[in-house]
Amino acid sequence: EVQLVESGGGLVQPGGSLRLSCAASGFTFSDYAMKWVRQGPGKGLEWVSTINNDGGGTSYADSVKGRFTTSRDNAKNTLYLQMNSLKPEDTAVYYCAFAGGKPVGRGTQVTVSS
């Protein structure tokens, strides 16, 4: 069974940082490109970032470029999202997913507020 379990969210002040993790199981993680998406309050899913299967290529939404960094550790079957210089508009539930698929996990809540 494919499982993607997000963690690391929380409440942070504007300008702060968080690192999200996504633990993958039930498939060969290193074979797949992965992505992060988010859903803000009252909004639809928004693509955040994609990373290729070996971590050698990444892409980012303009809204997070220069502030967020996606990485992966294929030995640990884990995807990461380092988020710096957080803004209130980054408040959302964050999900990891296959690059070509929809979220399957519960996500992790990130709230940026003073």
Short mmCIF file of N, CA and C in Angstrom, two decimals:
data_model
loop_
_atom_site.label_atom_id
_atom_site.label_comp_id
_atom_site.label_asym_id
_atom_site.label_seq_id
_atom_site.Cartn_x
_atom_site.Cartn_y
_atom_site.Cartn_z
N GLU A 1 0.84 -1.20 0.00
CA GLU A 1 0.00 0.00 0.00
C GLU A 1 0.87 1.25 0.00
N VAL A 2 0.58 2.13 -0.93
CA VAL A 2 1.32 3.39 -1.00
C VAL A 2 0.92 4.28 0.16
N GLN A 3 1.92 4.79 0.88
CA GLN A 3 1.67 5.74 1.95
C GLN A 3 2.61 6.92 1.83
N LEU A 4 2.06 8.09 2.02
CA LEU A 4 2.83 9.34 2.09
C LEU A 4 2.37 10.06 3.34
N VAL A 5 3.27 10.23 4.29
CA VAL A 5 2.92 10.81 5.58
C VAL A 5 3.72 12.09 5.79
N GLU A 6 2.99 13.21 5.78
CA GLU A 6 3.61 14.51 5.96
C GLU A 6 3.72 14.86 7.44
N SER A 7 4.76 15.60 7.79
CA SER A 7 4.95 16.05 9.17
C SER A 7 5.82 17.30 9.18
N GLY A 8 5.88 17.94 10.35
CA GLY A 8 6.76 19.08 10.52
C GLY A 8 6.09 20.43 10.52
N GLY A 9 4.78 20.45 10.29
CA GLY A 9 4.08 21.72 10.29
C GLY A 9 3.94 22.29 11.69
N GLY A 10 3.39 23.50 11.76
CA GLY A 10 3.19 24.15 13.03
C GLY A 10 2.89 25.61 12.87
N LEU A 11 2.93 26.31 13.99
CA LEU A 11 2.70 27.75 14.03
C LEU A 11 4.05 28.45 14.08
N VAL A 12 4.24 29.39 13.19
CA VAL A 12 5.50 30.12 13.12
C VAL A 12 5.22 31.58 12.83
N GLN A 13 6.09 32.44 13.33
CA GLN A 13 5.92 33.87 13.08
C GLN A 13 6.39 34.24 11.68
N PRO A 14 5.87 35.31 11.13
CA PRO A 14 6.37 35.78 9.82
C PRO A 14 7.88 35.95 9.87
N GLY A 15 8.52 35.51 8.80
CA GLY A 15 9.97 35.55 8.74
C GLY A 15 10.64 34.31 9.27
N GLY A 16 9.89 33.43 9.89
CA GLY A 16 10.44 32.21 10.46
C GLY A 16 10.63 31.11 9.43
N SER A 17 11.06 29.96 9.95
CA SER A 17 11.36 28.82 9.09
C SER A 17 10.74 27.55 9.65
N LEU A 18 10.46 26.63 8.74
CA LEU A 18 10.02 25.29 9.09
C LEU A 18 10.58 24.33 8.06
N ARG A 19 10.77 23.08 8.48
CA ARG A 19 11.13 22.03 7.53
C ARG A 19 10.08 20.93 7.60
N LEU A 20 9.45 20.71 6.47
CA LEU A 20 8.46 19.64 6.37
C LEU A 20 9.13 18.37 5.86
N SER A 21 8.59 17.24 6.29
CA SER A 21 9.05 15.94 5.83
C SER A 21 7.88 15.15 5.28
N CYS A 22 8.18 14.26 4.38
CA CYS A 22 7.18 13.35 3.82
C CYS A 22 7.81 11.96 3.77
N ALA A 23 7.31 11.08 4.61
CA ALA A 23 7.82 9.71 4.66
C ALA A 23 7.04 8.84 3.69
N ALA A 24 7.74 8.21 2.78
CA ALA A 24 7.11 7.41 1.74
C ALA A 24 7.32 5.92 2.00
N SER A 25 6.32 5.12 1.67
CA SER A 25 6.43 3.68 1.80
C SER A 25 5.47 3.01 0.83
N GLY A 26 5.72 1.74 0.55
CA GLY A 26 4.84 0.97 -0.31
C GLY A 26 5.17 1.03 -1.79
N PHE A 27 6.28 1.72 -2.13
CA PHE A 27 6.70 1.79 -3.52
C PHE A 27 8.19 2.13 -3.54
N THR A 28 8.79 2.04 -4.71
CA THR A 28 10.21 2.34 -4.84
C THR A 28 10.37 3.84 -5.02
N PHE A 29 10.63 4.49 -3.90
CA PHE A 29 10.64 5.97 -3.84
C PHE A 29 11.58 6.57 -4.87
N SER A 30 12.74 5.97 -5.04
CA SER A 30 13.76 6.55 -5.91
C SER A 30 13.39 6.50 -7.40
N ASP A 31 12.32 5.82 -7.73
CA ASP A 31 11.87 5.74 -9.13
C ASP A 31 10.99 6.90 -9.55
N TYR A 32 10.54 7.71 -8.59
CA TYR A 32 9.48 8.68 -8.88
C TYR A 32 9.87 10.13 -8.57
N ALA A 33 9.51 11.02 -9.51
CA ALA A 33 9.52 12.43 -9.20
C ALA A 33 8.38 12.71 -8.22
N MET A 34 8.60 13.68 -7.35
CA MET A 34 7.62 14.00 -6.32
C MET A 34 7.36 15.50 -6.31
N LYS A 35 6.27 15.89 -5.67
CA LYS A 35 5.96 17.30 -5.58
C LYS A 35 5.36 17.65 -4.23
N TRP A 36 5.40 18.92 -3.93
CA TRP A 36 4.67 19.49 -2.80
C TRP A 36 3.57 20.38 -3.37
N VAL A 37 2.40 20.27 -2.76
CA VAL A 37 1.29 21.15 -3.07
C VAL A 37 0.74 21.66 -1.75
N ARG A 38 -0.07 22.70 -1.81
CA ARG A 38 -0.68 23.24 -0.60
C ARG A 38 -2.08 23.72 -0.87
N GLN A 39 -2.85 23.79 0.20
CA GLN A 39 -4.22 24.29 0.11
C GLN A 39 -4.44 25.28 1.23
N GLY A 40 -4.54 26.55 0.86
CA GLY A 40 -4.79 27.58 1.84
C GLY A 40 -6.26 27.62 2.22
N PRO A 41 -6.60 28.36 3.27
CA PRO A 41 -7.98 28.44 3.73
C PRO A 41 -8.90 28.95 2.62
N GLY A 42 -9.91 28.18 2.30
CA GLY A 42 -10.88 28.58 1.29
C GLY A 42 -10.36 28.58 -0.13
N LYS A 43 -9.20 27.96 -0.35
CA LYS A 43 -8.61 27.95 -1.69
C LYS A 43 -8.45 26.53 -2.22
N GLY A 44 -8.17 26.43 -3.50
CA GLY A 44 -7.90 25.13 -4.10
C GLY A 44 -6.45 24.73 -3.92
N LEU A 45 -6.11 23.56 -4.43
CA LEU A 45 -4.74 23.09 -4.35
C LEU A 45 -3.83 23.97 -5.21
N GLU A 46 -2.68 24.30 -4.64
CA GLU A 46 -1.69 25.11 -5.34
C GLU A 46 -0.38 24.33 -5.41
N TRP A 47 0.16 24.18 -6.60
CA TRP A 47 1.46 23.53 -6.75
C TRP A 47 2.54 24.41 -6.12
N VAL A 48 3.46 23.78 -5.38
CA VAL A 48 4.54 24.49 -4.72
C VAL A 48 5.90 24.17 -5.36
N SER A 49 6.18 22.88 -5.52
CA SER A 49 7.51 22.49 -5.98
C SER A 49 7.50 21.06 -6.48
N THR A 50 8.41 20.77 -7.40
CA THR A 50 8.62 19.41 -7.89
C THR A 50 10.10 19.09 -7.86
N ILE A 51 10.41 17.84 -7.56
CA ILE A 51 11.79 17.38 -7.58
C ILE A 51 11.84 16.08 -8.38
N ASN A 52 12.87 15.91 -9.20
CA ASN A 52 12.94 14.69 -9.99
C ASN A 52 13.39 13.51 -9.13
N ASN A 53 13.43 12.34 -9.72
CA ASN A 53 13.59 11.14 -8.90
C ASN A 53 14.92 11.04 -8.19
N ASP A 54 15.98 11.64 -8.76
CA ASP A 54 17.28 11.55 -8.10
C ASP A 54 17.67 12.83 -7.37
N GLY A 55 16.75 13.79 -7.36
CA GLY A 55 17.01 15.03 -6.64
C GLY A 55 17.85 16.03 -7.42
N GLY A 56 18.18 15.68 -8.65
CA GLY A 56 19.05 16.56 -9.42
C GLY A 56 18.36 17.71 -10.10
N GLY A 57 17.05 17.74 -10.07
CA GLY A 57 16.32 18.82 -10.70
C GLY A 57 15.12 19.22 -9.88
N THR A 58 14.94 20.52 -9.71
CA THR A 58 13.81 21.02 -8.94
C THR A 58 13.16 22.18 -9.68
N SER A 59 11.92 22.44 -9.37
CA SER A 59 11.22 23.61 -9.90
C SER A 59 10.28 24.12 -8.81
N TYR A 60 10.00 25.42 -8.89
CA TYR A 60 9.24 26.07 -7.82
C TYR A 60 8.21 27.03 -8.40
N ALA A 61 7.12 27.18 -7.67
CA ALA A 61 6.16 28.23 -8.00
C ALA A 61 6.81 29.59 -7.74
N ASP A 62 6.42 30.57 -8.51
CA ASP A 62 6.99 31.91 -8.34
C ASP A 62 6.77 32.43 -6.92
N SER A 63 5.66 32.03 -6.32
CA SER A 63 5.31 32.55 -4.99
C SER A 63 6.27 32.08 -3.90
N VAL A 64 7.02 31.00 -4.15
CA VAL A 64 7.92 30.47 -3.13
C VAL A 64 9.38 30.46 -3.58
N LYS A 65 9.63 30.78 -4.81
CA LYS A 65 10.99 30.72 -5.35
C LYS A 65 11.93 31.61 -4.55
N GLY A 66 13.07 31.06 -4.20
CA GLY A 66 14.05 31.80 -3.41
C GLY A 66 13.84 31.69 -1.92
N ARG A 67 12.69 31.16 -1.50
CA ARG A 67 12.41 31.00 -0.06
C ARG A 67 12.30 29.54 0.35
N PHE A 68 11.81 28.71 -0.54
CA PHE A 68 11.59 27.29 -0.26
C PHE A 68 12.60 26.45 -1.03
N THR A 69 13.00 25.34 -0.42
CA THR A 69 13.92 24.41 -1.07
C THR A 69 13.41 22.98 -0.86
N THR A 70 13.24 22.28 -1.96
CA THR A 70 12.83 20.88 -1.92
C THR A 70 14.05 19.98 -2.06
N SER A 71 14.08 18.93 -1.27
CA SER A 71 15.15 17.95 -1.38
C SER A 71 14.59 16.57 -1.05
N ARG A 72 15.42 15.57 -1.25
CA ARG A 72 14.99 14.23 -0.94
C ARG A 72 16.18 13.39 -0.52
N ASP A 73 15.89 12.38 0.30
CA ASP A 73 16.89 11.40 0.70
C ASP A 73 16.34 10.04 0.29
N ASN A 74 16.78 9.53 -0.83
CA ASN A 74 16.24 8.27 -1.33
C ASN A 74 16.60 7.08 -0.44
N ALA A 75 17.69 7.19 0.29
CA ALA A 75 18.06 6.11 1.21
C ALA A 75 17.08 6.03 2.38
N LYS A 76 16.47 7.16 2.71
CA LYS A 76 15.52 7.21 3.82
C LYS A 76 14.08 7.27 3.35
N ASN A 77 13.88 7.23 2.03
CA ASN A 77 12.52 7.31 1.46
C ASN A 77 11.77 8.53 1.99
N THR A 78 12.45 9.65 1.99
CA THR A 78 11.87 10.86 2.58
C THR A 78 12.08 12.06 1.67
N LEU A 79 11.03 12.84 1.57
CA LEU A 79 11.01 14.10 0.82
C LEU A 79 10.96 15.23 1.85
N TYR A 80 11.64 16.33 1.52
CA TYR A 80 11.69 17.47 2.44
C TYR A 80 11.27 18.76 1.75
N LEU A 81 10.79 19.70 2.55
CA LEU A 81 10.54 21.06 2.07
C LEU A 81 11.04 22.01 3.15
N GLN A 82 12.15 22.67 2.86
CA GLN A 82 12.67 23.70 3.77
C GLN A 82 12.02 25.02 3.39
N MET A 83 11.36 25.63 4.36
CA MET A 83 10.63 26.87 4.11
C MET A 83 11.23 27.97 4.97
N ASN A 84 11.76 28.98 4.32
CA ASN A 84 12.35 30.12 5.01
C ASN A 84 11.58 31.39 4.68
N SER A 85 11.81 32.43 5.46
CA SER A 85 11.16 33.72 5.24
C SER A 85 9.66 33.56 5.04
N LEU A 86 9.06 32.82 5.92
CA LEU A 86 7.64 32.51 5.77
C LEU A 86 6.78 33.75 5.89
N LYS A 87 5.69 33.76 5.12
CA LYS A 87 4.75 34.86 5.07
C LYS A 87 3.37 34.37 5.48
N PRO A 88 2.51 35.25 5.94
CA PRO A 88 1.15 34.82 6.30
C PRO A 88 0.44 34.11 5.15
N GLU A 89 0.72 34.52 3.92
CA GLU A 89 0.06 33.88 2.78
C GLU A 89 0.56 32.47 2.50
N ASP A 90 1.59 32.04 3.23
CA ASP A 90 2.03 30.65 3.12
C ASP A 90 1.20 29.72 4.01
N THR A 91 0.31 30.28 4.80
CA THR A 91 -0.55 29.46 5.65
C THR A 91 -1.39 28.52 4.79
N ALA A 92 -1.28 27.23 5.08
CA ALA A 92 -1.96 26.22 4.28
C ALA A 92 -1.71 24.85 4.88
N VAL A 93 -2.46 23.88 4.37
CA VAL A 93 -2.12 22.48 4.60
C VAL A 93 -1.22 22.05 3.45
N TYR A 94 -0.08 21.49 3.80
CA TYR A 94 0.91 21.09 2.81
C TYR A 94 0.88 19.57 2.63
N TYR A 95 0.91 19.17 1.36
CA TYR A 95 0.86 17.76 1.00
C TYR A 95 2.02 17.41 0.07
N CYS A 96 2.50 16.19 0.20
CA CYS A 96 3.40 15.66 -0.81
C CYS A 96 2.60 14.69 -1.69
N ALA A 97 3.10 14.50 -2.89
CA ALA A 97 2.39 13.63 -3.84
C ALA A 97 3.35 13.20 -4.94
N PHE A 98 2.99 12.17 -5.66
CA PHE A 98 3.69 11.84 -6.89
C PHE A 98 3.57 13.05 -7.82
N ALA A 99 4.60 13.29 -8.60
CA ALA A 99 4.62 14.47 -9.45
C ALA A 99 3.40 14.52 -10.37
N GLY A 100 2.92 13.39 -10.79
CA GLY A 100 1.79 13.37 -11.71
C GLY A 100 0.47 13.00 -11.06
N GLY A 101 0.42 13.07 -9.72
CA GLY A 101 -0.77 12.59 -9.02
C GLY A 101 -1.33 13.58 -8.03
N LYS A 102 -2.32 13.12 -7.31
CA LYS A 102 -2.97 13.93 -6.29
C LYS A 102 -2.50 13.50 -4.90
N PRO A 103 -2.64 14.38 -3.92
CA PRO A 103 -2.25 13.99 -2.55
C PRO A 103 -3.03 12.78 -2.07
N VAL A 104 -2.35 11.93 -1.32
CA VAL A 104 -3.01 10.77 -0.74
C VAL A 104 -2.94 10.77 0.77
N GLY A 105 -2.13 11.68 1.35
CA GLY A 105 -1.98 11.74 2.79
C GLY A 105 -2.87 12.79 3.41
N ARG A 106 -2.69 12.98 4.73
CA ARG A 106 -3.50 13.94 5.47
C ARG A 106 -2.92 15.34 5.42
N GLY A 107 -1.69 15.47 5.02
CA GLY A 107 -1.07 16.78 4.99
C GLY A 107 -0.59 17.22 6.37
N THR A 108 0.07 18.37 6.38
CA THR A 108 0.53 18.96 7.64
C THR A 108 0.23 20.45 7.59
N GLN A 109 -0.34 20.95 8.67
CA GLN A 109 -0.80 22.35 8.73
C GLN A 109 0.37 23.28 9.03
N VAL A 110 0.50 24.30 8.23
CA VAL A 110 1.47 25.37 8.47
C VAL A 110 0.69 26.66 8.66
N THR A 111 0.91 27.30 9.78
CA THR A 111 0.24 28.57 10.07
C THR A 111 1.31 29.62 10.35
N VAL A 112 1.27 30.69 9.56
CA VAL A 112 2.23 31.78 9.73
C VAL A 112 1.47 32.98 10.26
N SER A 113 1.75 33.32 11.50
CA SER A 113 1.00 34.38 12.14
C SER A 113 1.78 34.93 13.32
N SER A 114 1.61 36.22 13.57
CA SER A 114 2.25 36.82 14.74
C SER A 114 1.28 36.79 15.92
#
